[in-house]
Tab-separated table of C-alpha atoms and ligand atoms in Angstrom:
chain	number	residue	atom	x	y	z
A	1	UNK	CA	-13.919	-15.237	30.018
A	2	UNK	CA	-12.590	-18.210	27.817
A	3	UNK	CA	-13.540	-21.672	28.200
A	4	UNK	CA	-10.077	-22.875	27.011
A	5	UNK	CA	-8.696	-22.021	30.581
A	6	UNK	CA	-10.679	-25.089	31.481
A	7	UNK	CA	-9.893	-27.662	28.815
A	8	UNK	CA	-9.278	-31.207	29.978
A	9	UNK	CA	-10.229	-34.691	30.037
A	10	UNK	CA	-14.070	-34.111	28.883
A	11	UNK	CA	-12.946	-32.600	25.570
A	12	UNK	CA	-10.463	-35.401	24.781
A	13	UNK	CA	-13.017	-38.015	25.431
A	14	UNK	CA	-15.484	-36.289	23.070
A	15	UNK	CA	-13.013	-35.709	20.298
A	16	UNK	CA	-11.738	-39.407	20.760
A	17	UNK	CA	-15.384	-40.781	20.240
A	18	UNK	CA	-14.944	-39.104	16.768
A	19	UNK	CA	-11.448	-40.279	16.177
A	20	UNK	CA	-12.622	-43.847	16.889
A	21	UNK	CA	-15.014	-43.744	13.939
A	22	UNK	CA	-12.826	-41.530	11.602
A	23	UNK	CA	-16.072	-39.819	10.464
A	24	UNK	CA	-15.056	-36.224	10.822
A	25	UNK	CA	-18.024	-34.856	8.690
A	26	UNK	CA	-21.276	-33.927	10.322
A	27	UNK	CA	-23.684	-35.343	7.599
A	28	UNK	CA	-23.891	-38.731	5.974
A	29	UNK	CA	-22.120	-41.823	6.444
A	30	UNK	CA	-24.833	-43.273	8.757
A	31	UNK	CA	-23.384	-46.807	9.004
A	32	UNK	CA	-19.715	-46.152	9.645
A	33	UNK	CA	-20.266	-43.286	12.165
A	34	UNK	CA	-21.796	-45.779	14.547
A	35	UNK	CA	-24.378	-43.397	16.090
A	36	UNK	CA	-21.843	-40.496	16.779
A	37	UNK	CA	-23.414	-37.284	15.767
A	38	UNK	CA	-21.499	-34.543	17.607
A	39	UNK	CA	-22.933	-31.630	15.784
A	40	UNK	CA	-26.586	-32.770	16.075
A	41	UNK	CA	-25.921	-33.473	19.800
A	42	UNK	CA	-24.441	-30.092	20.278
A	43	UNK	CA	-27.224	-28.213	18.414
A	44	UNK	CA	-29.846	-30.176	20.714
A	45	UNK	CA	-27.912	-29.045	23.664
A	46	UNK	CA	-27.898	-25.319	22.633
A	47	UNK	CA	-31.699	-25.453	22.103
A	48	UNK	CA	-32.055	-26.928	25.606
A	49	UNK	CA	-29.603	-24.630	27.524
A	50	UNK	CA	-30.369	-21.393	25.911
A	51	UNK	CA	-34.126	-22.141	25.373
A	52	UNK	CA	-34.684	-21.540	21.617
A	53	UNK	CA	-36.610	-23.396	18.990
A	54	UNK	CA	-33.714	-24.171	16.618
A	55	UNK	CA	-29.877	-24.087	16.372
A	56	UNK	CA	-27.876	-24.367	13.365
A	57	UNK	CA	-24.016	-24.867	13.914
A	58	UNK	CA	-21.597	-23.017	11.619
A	59	UNK	CA	-17.916	-22.876	11.002
A	60	UNK	CA	-17.410	-19.644	12.872
A	61	UNK	CA	-19.248	-16.914	14.567
A	62	UNK	CA	-18.757	-14.694	11.440
A	63	UNK	CA	-20.137	-17.386	9.210
A	64	UNK	CA	-23.268	-17.477	11.618
A	65	UNK	CA	-23.828	-13.956	11.155
A	66	UNK	CA	-23.529	-14.224	7.346
A	67	UNK	CA	-25.797	-17.304	7.453
A	68	UNK	CA	-28.431	-15.322	9.716
A	69	UNK	CA	-28.273	-12.285	7.438
A	70	UNK	CA	-28.914	-14.458	4.448
A	71	UNK	CA	-31.760	-16.495	6.143
A	72	UNK	CA	-33.506	-13.301	7.144
A	73	UNK	CA	-33.284	-12.126	3.355
A	74	UNK	CA	-31.051	-9.042	4.103
A	75	UNK	CA	-29.018	-8.451	0.941
A	76	UNK	CA	-27.931	-5.862	-1.798
A	77	UNK	CA	-28.472	-2.268	-0.559
A	78	UNK	CA	-30.283	-3.075	2.604
A	79	UNK	CA	-29.000	-0.997	5.646
A	80	UNK	CA	-28.186	-2.655	8.802
A	81	UNK	CA	-27.868	-0.521	11.868
A	82	UNK	CA	-24.953	-1.678	14.054
A	83	UNK	CA	-22.854	0.064	16.797
A	84	UNK	CA	-19.566	1.768	16.298
A	85	UNK	CA	-18.182	-0.288	19.311
A	86	UNK	CA	-18.078	-4.054	18.151
A	87	UNK	CA	-15.832	-6.550	16.482
A	88	UNK	CA	-14.958	-6.182	12.857
A	89	UNK	CA	-16.765	-9.288	12.102
A	90	UNK	CA	-20.066	-7.521	12.523
A	91	UNK	CA	-19.392	-5.320	9.502
A	92	UNK	CA	-17.505	-7.927	7.391
A	93	UNK	CA	-20.843	-10.042	7.622
A	94	UNK	CA	-23.054	-7.146	6.620
A	95	UNK	CA	-20.815	-6.097	3.643
A	96	UNK	CA	-20.347	-9.836	2.465
A	97	UNK	CA	-23.997	-10.138	1.679
A	98	UNK	CA	-24.128	-6.916	-0.162
A	99	UNK	CA	-25.619	-4.915	2.657
A	100	UNK	CA	-24.670	-1.587	4.127
A	101	UNK	CA	-23.325	-1.275	7.577
A	102	UNK	CA	-24.992	1.854	9.115
A	103	UNK	CA	-22.683	2.660	12.184
A	104	UNK	CA	-24.480	4.581	15.190
A	105	UNK	CA	-23.605	5.591	18.752
A	106	UNK	CA	-23.358	3.336	21.798
A	107	UNK	CA	-24.266	4.569	25.322
A	108	UNK	CA	-23.132	3.619	28.831
A	109	UNK	CA	-24.422	0.008	27.938
A	110	UNK	CA	-21.462	-0.194	25.765
A	111	UNK	CA	-24.146	-1.235	23.090
A	112	UNK	CA	-26.510	0.424	20.643
A	113	UNK	CA	-27.980	3.673	21.837
A	114	UNK	CA	-31.835	3.421	20.882
A	115	UNK	CA	-32.281	6.967	20.205
A	116	UNK	CA	-29.287	6.882	17.876
A	117	UNK	CA	-30.767	3.866	16.177
A	118	UNK	CA	-34.129	5.665	15.668
A	119	UNK	CA	-32.498	8.551	14.174
A	120	UNK	CA	-30.446	6.349	11.784
A	121	UNK	CA	-33.566	4.712	9.939
A	122	UNK	CA	-34.169	5.370	6.457
A	123	UNK	CA	-36.428	3.697	3.865
A	124	UNK	CA	-33.602	1.225	2.989
A	125	UNK	CA	-33.217	0.128	6.715
A	126	UNK	CA	-34.018	-3.719	7.070
A	127	UNK	CA	-32.125	-4.835	10.130
A	128	UNK	CA	-31.068	-3.733	13.616
A	129	UNK	CA	-27.959	-5.593	14.705
A	130	UNK	CA	-27.329	-4.998	18.251
A	131	UNK	CA	-23.950	-6.508	19.447
A	132	UNK	CA	-23.788	-7.611	23.057
A	133	UNK	CA	-20.329	-6.579	23.838
A	134	UNK	CA	-18.245	-7.892	26.743
A	135	UNK	CA	-20.774	-10.183	28.172
A	136	UNK	CA	-23.654	-7.786	28.619
A	137	UNK	CA	-26.519	-6.394	26.397
A	138	UNK	CA	-28.298	-3.846	24.712
A	139	UNK	CA	-31.836	-2.652	25.851
A	140	UNK	CA	-33.488	-5.173	23.847
A	141	UNK	CA	-37.171	-4.037	24.941
A	142	UNK	CA	-36.468	-0.503	23.341
A	143	UNK	CA	-34.974	-2.115	20.312
A	144	UNK	CA	-37.686	-4.619	19.828
A	145	UNK	CA	-40.171	-1.772	19.970
A	146	UNK	CA	-38.342	0.167	17.304
A	147	UNK	CA	-38.249	-3.017	15.174
A	148	UNK	CA	-42.040	-3.617	15.572
A	149	UNK	CA	-42.752	0.117	14.683
A	150	UNK	CA	-40.804	0.143	11.557
A	151	UNK	CA	-41.048	-3.447	10.454
A	152	UNK	CA	-37.385	-4.262	10.927
A	153	UNK	CA	-35.636	-7.452	11.726
A	154	UNK	CA	-33.677	-7.889	14.948
A	155	UNK	CA	-30.462	-9.795	14.626
A	156	UNK	CA	-28.527	-10.112	17.835
A	157	UNK	CA	-24.756	-10.594	17.622
A	158	UNK	CA	-24.458	-12.352	20.812
A	159	UNK	CA	-21.062	-13.826	19.979
A	160	UNK	CA	-19.428	-12.283	23.160
A	161	UNK	CA	-22.194	-12.861	25.719
A	162	UNK	CA	-22.950	-16.591	25.849
A	163	UNK	CA	-24.651	-17.024	29.198
A	164	UNK	CA	-25.944	-13.518	29.649
A	165	UNK	CA	-29.623	-13.078	29.760
A	166	UNK	CA	-32.444	-10.350	29.338
A	167	UNK	CA	-35.725	-10.403	31.383
A	168	UNK	CA	-35.231	-14.276	31.778
A	169	UNK	CA	-34.329	-15.142	28.140
A	170	UNK	CA	-30.882	-16.055	26.734
A	171	UNK	CA	-29.107	-13.443	24.841
A	172	UNK	CA	-29.180	-14.495	21.252
A	173	UNK	CA	-32.647	-16.098	21.417
A	174	UNK	CA	-34.657	-12.886	21.735
A	175	UNK	CA	-34.397	-11.272	18.080
A	176	UNK	CA	-35.644	-12.958	14.825
A	177	UNK	CA	-32.249	-14.623	14.889
A	178	UNK	CA	-29.110	-14.533	17.160
A	179	UNK	CA	-25.474	-15.865	16.914
A	180	UNK	CA	-22.813	-17.038	19.170
A	181	UNK	CA	-19.230	-17.512	18.333
A	182	UNK	CA	-17.172	-20.534	19.770
A	183	UNK	CA	-13.754	-19.224	18.610
A	184	UNK	CA	-10.750	-19.830	20.726
A	185	UNK	CA	-11.317	-16.820	23.207
A	186	UNK	CA	-14.978	-17.013	23.516
A	187	UNK	CA	-16.870	-18.218	26.673
A	188	UNK	CA	-17.240	-21.761	25.272
A	189	UNK	CA	-14.898	-22.850	22.449
A	190	UNK	CA	-14.946	-25.350	19.637
A	191	UNK	CA	-11.483	-24.007	18.402
A	192	UNK	CA	-13.633	-22.477	15.604
A	193	UNK	CA	-17.355	-22.452	15.402
A	194	UNK	CA	-20.630	-20.743	15.721
A	195	UNK	CA	-24.351	-21.124	15.799
A	196	UNK	CA	-27.506	-19.329	14.514
A	197	UNK	CA	-30.318	-19.641	17.000
A	198	UNK	CA	-33.800	-18.673	16.064
A	199	UNK	CA	-37.558	-19.615	17.046
A	200	UNK	CA	-38.434	-19.128	13.468
A	201	UNK	CA	-38.695	-22.524	11.530
A	202	UNK	CA	-38.193	-20.849	8.056
A	203	UNK	CA	-35.203	-18.957	9.285
A	204	UNK	CA	-33.454	-22.374	10.683
A	205	UNK	CA	-34.494	-24.474	7.467
A	206	UNK	CA	-32.814	-21.646	5.485
A	207	UNK	CA	-29.746	-21.441	7.845
A	208	UNK	CA	-29.414	-25.267	7.650
A	209	UNK	CA	-29.444	-25.259	3.874
A	210	UNK	CA	-27.384	-22.222	3.400
A	211	UNK	CA	-24.271	-23.473	5.498
A	212	UNK	CA	-24.289	-26.684	3.303
A	213	UNK	CA	-24.388	-25.419	-0.324
A	214	UNK	CA	-28.133	-25.307	-0.337
A	215	UNK	CA	-28.768	-28.906	0.386
A	216	UNK	CA	-32.386	-29.415	1.466
A	217	UNK	CA	-31.212	-32.295	3.820
A	218	UNK	CA	-34.557	-33.942	3.131
A	219	UNK	CA	-33.580	-37.556	2.462
A	220	UNK	CA	-30.931	-39.871	3.640
A	221	UNK	CA	-28.950	-39.923	0.375
A	222	UNK	CA	-26.874	-36.961	0.398
A	223	UNK	CA	-26.216	-37.121	-3.325
A	224	UNK	CA	-29.939	-36.899	-4.024
A	225	UNK	CA	-30.396	-33.843	-2.125
A	226	UNK	CA	-32.237	-30.922	-4.022
A	227	UNK	CA	-30.978	-27.357	-3.953
A	228	UNK	CA	-33.817	-25.002	-3.287
A	229	UNK	CA	-31.301	-22.010	-3.435
A	230	UNK	CA	-27.746	-21.055	-3.660
A	231	UNK	CA	-25.755	-21.625	-0.440
A	232	UNK	CA	-22.130	-21.709	0.868
A	233	UNK	CA	-20.079	-24.066	2.837
A	234	UNK	CA	-19.974	-22.986	6.493
A	235	UNK	CA	-20.233	-26.488	7.961
A	236	UNK	CA	-18.698	-27.271	11.426
A	237	UNK	CA	-16.713	-30.531	11.499
A	238	UNK	CA	-17.467	-33.209	14.066
A	239	UNK	CA	-14.003	-32.738	15.725
A	240	UNK	CA	-14.873	-29.183	16.434
A	241	UNK	CA	-18.312	-30.024	17.531
A	242	UNK	CA	-17.108	-32.503	19.869
A	243	UNK	CA	-14.902	-30.009	21.727
A	244	UNK	CA	-17.898	-27.865	22.044
A	245	UNK	CA	-20.173	-30.502	23.272
A	246	UNK	CA	-17.725	-31.060	26.235
A	247	UNK	CA	-17.467	-27.298	26.730
A	248	UNK	CA	-21.262	-26.614	26.825
A	249	UNK	CA	-21.809	-29.137	29.535
A	250	UNK	CA	-19.302	-27.036	31.756
A	251	UNK	CA	-20.945	-23.621	30.901
A	252	UNK	CA	-22.790	-23.580	34.432
A	253	UNK	CA	-19.378	-24.161	36.127
A	254	UNK	CA	-17.654	-21.385	33.923
A	255	UNK	CA	-20.478	-18.877	34.535
A	256	UNK	CA	-20.611	-19.284	38.400
A	257	UNK	CA	-16.620	-18.911	38.503
A	258	UNK	CA	-16.874	-15.914	36.276
A	259	UNK	CA	-19.564	-14.092	38.092
A	260	UNK	CA	-17.832	-14.725	41.509
A	261	UNK	CA	-14.430	-13.537	40.189
A	262	UNK	CA	-15.999	-10.525	38.457
A	263	UNK	CA	-17.882	-9.593	41.822
A	264	UNK	CA	-14.859	-10.015	43.876
A	265	UNK	CA	-12.677	-7.850	41.571
A	266	UNK	CA	-15.470	-5.098	41.400
A	267	UNK	CA	-15.646	-4.761	45.184
A	268	UNK	CA	-11.878	-3.412	44.959
A	269	UNK	CA	-12.705	-0.958	42.273
A	270	UNK	CA	-15.951	0.095	43.950
A	271	UNK	CA	-13.679	1.602	46.846
A	272	UNK	CA	-12.907	4.466	44.394
A	273	UNK	CA	-15.770	6.849	44.106
A	274	UNK	CA	-14.594	8.525	40.818
A	275	UNK	CA	-15.308	5.026	39.050
A	276	UNK	CA	-18.418	4.162	37.674
A	277	UNK	CA	-19.335	0.827	35.891
A	278	UNK	CA	-20.988	-0.219	32.670
A	279	UNK	CA	-24.827	0.053	32.881
A	280	UNK	CA	-26.689	-3.250	32.448
A	281	UNK	CA	-30.247	-2.624	31.180
A	282	UNK	CA	-33.077	-3.265	33.618
A	283	UNK	CA	-33.902	-6.878	33.856
A	284	UNK	CA	-30.393	-7.986	32.360
A	285	UNK	CA	-28.273	-10.592	33.785
A	286	UNK	CA	-24.491	-9.875	32.843
A	287	UNK	CA	-22.376	-13.000	31.828
A	288	UNK	CA	-19.607	-11.103	33.624
A	289	UNK	CA	-16.937	-12.072	31.189
A	290	UNK	CA	-15.634	-8.475	31.563
A	291	UNK	CA	-15.643	-5.925	34.336
A	292	UNK	CA	-16.180	-2.642	32.328
A	293	UNK	CA	-15.464	0.491	34.174
A	294	UNK	CA	-15.222	4.343	33.456
A	295	UNK	CA	-12.956	7.096	34.846
A	296	UNK	CA	-13.995	10.881	34.886
A	297	UNK	CA	-12.091	11.805	31.940
A	298	UNK	CA	-10.285	10.789	28.753
A	299	UNK	CA	-6.814	12.307	30.190
A	300	UNK	CA	-7.264	10.323	33.336
A	301	UNK	CA	-8.028	7.145	31.614
A	302	UNK	CA	-5.031	7.433	29.381
A	303	UNK	CA	-2.838	8.179	32.325
A	304	UNK	CA	-4.073	5.275	34.144
A	305	UNK	CA	-3.454	2.888	31.221
A	306	UNK	CA	0.059	4.188	30.907
A	307	UNK	CA	0.679	3.784	34.535
A	308	UNK	CA	-0.668	0.085	34.484
A	309	UNK	CA	1.595	-0.565	31.685
A	310	UNK	CA	4.356	0.912	33.368
A	311	UNK	CA	3.742	-1.181	36.415
A	312	UNK	CA	3.501	-4.309	34.234
A	313	UNK	CA	-0.591	-4.884	35.154
A	314	UNK	CA	-1.925	-3.788	31.929
A	315	UNK	CA	-2.324	-7.439	30.652
A	316	UNK	CA	-6.103	-8.374	30.437
A	317	UNK	CA	-7.163	-4.680	30.600
A	318	UNK	CA	-8.605	-3.459	27.239
A	319	UNK	CA	-8.701	0.267	26.390
A	320	UNK	CA	-10.933	-0.208	23.361
A	321	UNK	CA	-10.810	3.425	22.403
A	322	UNK	CA	-7.452	2.905	20.773
A	323	UNK	CA	-7.787	-0.757	20.040
A	324	UNK	CA	-7.367	-1.844	16.431
A	325	UNK	CA	-10.118	-4.638	16.567
A	326	UNK	CA	-13.188	-3.108	18.320
A	327	UNK	CA	-13.611	0.618	17.832
A	328	UNK	CA	-14.316	2.783	14.646
A	329	UNK	CA	-11.374	5.235	15.416
A	330	UNK	CA	-8.887	2.457	14.343
A	331	UNK	CA	-10.890	1.007	11.385
A	332	UNK	CA	-8.965	2.668	8.533
A	333	UNK	CA	-9.620	-0.255	6.260
A	334	UNK	CA	-13.364	0.207	6.618
A	335	UNK	CA	-13.212	3.953	6.231
A	336	UNK	CA	-11.074	3.742	3.157
A	337	UNK	CA	-13.356	0.887	1.856
A	338	UNK	CA	-10.277	-1.052	1.298
A	339	UNK	CA	-11.367	-4.414	-0.229
A	340	UNK	CA	-9.568	-6.983	-2.425
A	341	UNK	CA	-12.534	-7.033	-4.925
A	342	UNK	CA	-14.947	-4.557	-6.098
A	343	UNK	CA	-17.737	-3.783	-3.963
A	344	UNK	CA	-21.184	-1.860	-4.760
A	345	UNK	CA	-21.215	1.826	-5.335
A	346	UNK	CA	-23.753	1.952	-2.721
A	347	UNK	CA	-21.494	0.157	-0.156
A	348	UNK	CA	-18.446	1.946	-1.101
A	349	UNK	CA	-19.923	5.579	-0.643
A	350	UNK	CA	-21.502	4.520	2.613
A	351	UNK	CA	-18.171	3.460	4.055
A	352	UNK	CA	-16.161	6.497	2.394
A	353	UNK	CA	-18.826	8.674	4.352
A	354	UNK	CA	-17.504	7.217	7.787
A	355	UNK	CA	-14.292	9.149	7.126
A	356	UNK	CA	-16.058	12.483	7.727
A	357	UNK	CA	-18.560	11.341	10.129
A	358	UNK	CA	-17.718	11.823	13.931
A	359	UNK	CA	-19.151	10.116	16.895
A	360	UNK	CA	-18.571	12.476	19.950
A	361	UNK	CA	-21.066	10.835	22.059
A	362	UNK	CA	-19.380	7.464	21.650
A	363	UNK	CA	-15.934	9.023	21.774
A	364	UNK	CA	-16.964	10.426	25.323
A	365	UNK	CA	-17.933	7.050	26.615
A	366	UNK	CA	-15.174	4.845	24.877
A	367	UNK	CA	-12.302	7.228	25.682
A	368	UNK	CA	-13.230	6.679	29.487
A	369	UNK	CA	-13.799	3.062	29.410
A	370	UNK	CA	-11.424	0.130	30.377
A	371	UNK	CA	-12.738	-3.367	30.363
A	372	UNK	CA	-10.843	-5.943	32.533
A	373	UNK	CA	-10.977	-9.606	31.347
A	374	UNK	CA	-12.176	-11.996	33.966
A	375	UNK	CA	-10.323	-15.191	34.260
A	376	UNK	CA	-12.085	-18.503	35.278
A	377	UNK	CA	-8.848	-19.767	37.095
A	378	UNK	CA	-7.926	-16.666	39.081
A	379	UNK	CA	-7.522	-17.601	42.891
A	380	UNK	CA	-8.855	-15.370	45.613
A	381	UNK	CA	-5.288	-14.308	46.352
A	382	UNK	CA	-4.616	-13.446	42.570
A	383	UNK	CA	-7.782	-11.167	42.498
A	384	UNK	CA	-6.717	-9.691	45.858
A	385	UNK	CA	-3.332	-8.756	44.340
A	386	UNK	CA	-4.760	-7.628	41.086
A	387	UNK	CA	-7.463	-5.491	42.737
A	388	UNK	CA	-5.063	-3.869	45.131
A	389	UNK	CA	-2.505	-2.933	42.528
A	390	UNK	CA	-5.324	-1.456	40.220
A	391	UNK	CA	-6.677	0.649	43.091
A	392	UNK	CA	-3.113	1.938	43.889
A	393	UNK	CA	-2.481	3.074	40.272
A	394	UNK	CA	-5.869	4.581	39.932
A	395	UNK	CA	-5.591	6.466	43.223
A	396	UNK	CA	-1.989	7.657	42.379
A	397	UNK	CA	-3.136	9.156	38.994
A	398	UNK	CA	-6.290	10.768	40.544
A	399	UNK	CA	-4.040	12.444	43.091
A	400	UNK	CA	-1.670	13.573	40.620
A	401	UNK	CA	-4.215	14.920	38.269
A	402	UNK	CA	-5.905	16.764	41.345
A	403	UNK	CA	-2.555	18.327	42.344
A	404	UNK	CA	-2.086	19.555	38.620
A	405	UNK	CA	-5.567	21.056	38.699
B	1	PLP	C1	-15.855	-13.140	18.132
B	1	PLP	C2	-16.755	-12.311	17.419
B	1	PLP	C3	-17.651	-12.504	16.256
B	1	PLP	C4	-17.143	-13.548	15.169
B	1	PLP	O1	-16.810	-14.906	15.700
B	1	PLP	P1	-15.603	-15.677	14.990
B	1	PLP	O2	-16.054	-16.962	15.473
B	1	PLP	O3	-14.333	-15.264	15.484
B	1	PLP	O4	-15.746	-15.680	13.589
B	1	PLP	C5	-18.507	-11.772	15.860
B	1	PLP	N1	-19.087	-10.819	16.601
B	1	PLP	C6	-18.496	-10.528	17.703
B	1	PLP	C7	-18.909	-9.381	18.673
B	1	PLP	C8	-17.339	-11.331	18.189
B	1	PLP	O5	-16.760	-11.035	19.451
């Protein structure tokens, strides 16, 4: 999964270009920077590689989500439909623009269940935010249809699925806007960074201004820029962009290693008929950063996790159901509306309602799911060893459960 595994001379070269001039900021200083514009170069590379009209870099993936929401005019009291299985950044971003996160069920794609989205629409709904978790995607045709019918905005949180595609288009470029994260554990890294991608020029212009205190960037004198609206500071630095530029040039290599390693490991687990795999929507191309698989019951899954831990092979395997970062079951701070500052009554009551809302359909899926992170640097031999040990553990647990039954 992470680009940091293949960090090297290319990244050092790009960073050194910036260190040579000492111009660490992405805007201005046209003379002293001697033609070095890493952030601009990375934005151009993103539009070319992922096939979108515009790309605006940000200081993080979270900042990219906040920027996209603002640029799409989502704010106070607007409802944003998002999945119960995601990363905390998704609801943090929604809350920080004053909007209300409306959490709904996931299905075997591990992303938004279209029928659950439909059922959650109210007169306040403004946006559907699928989160393409663990490298693969939501059913984007179904969600686009719902958006069209109800005049809603589609914002793809593609932070975890760089390099995946749906019907020939890159994830993150299909909705009204989409975001990637380039944090340290993502497919490609800038250390910290993110991007808003869009085909809508207005959304881009607003994102560009929003990430830099509302500057219009119309002239060459930064001091003379006008501020058509109030913004923020979500700028990426040239040093970070330089790392990303080296990484993005290696994306093709990363993806082919990842897909190959994923496929090799999958072949081991496929030997066990009781195992099923995450559903990829028709026309989807999984980036393969994780291999996500299901066992028949929660009890068996918990026993497999316990046995893997006992045998020292749990590292790199994620049981999201009890994970503090990714599933509603452990988000007490969200359900208790624990914030440092006051939030609106509308937001607060929506969050407190989560305490008494249950998601049995998602529980039934997430309680049986384990995701194995795919390394770029595994050897064939390491995958064989990993695969055989995992298969042995699973067979052992299945046999024990059968004998008990
Ligand atoms: C990583 C991630 C983010 C946030 O990205 P940061 O760069 O860490 O702020 C948002 N959404 C999802 C699904 C992520 O995995």
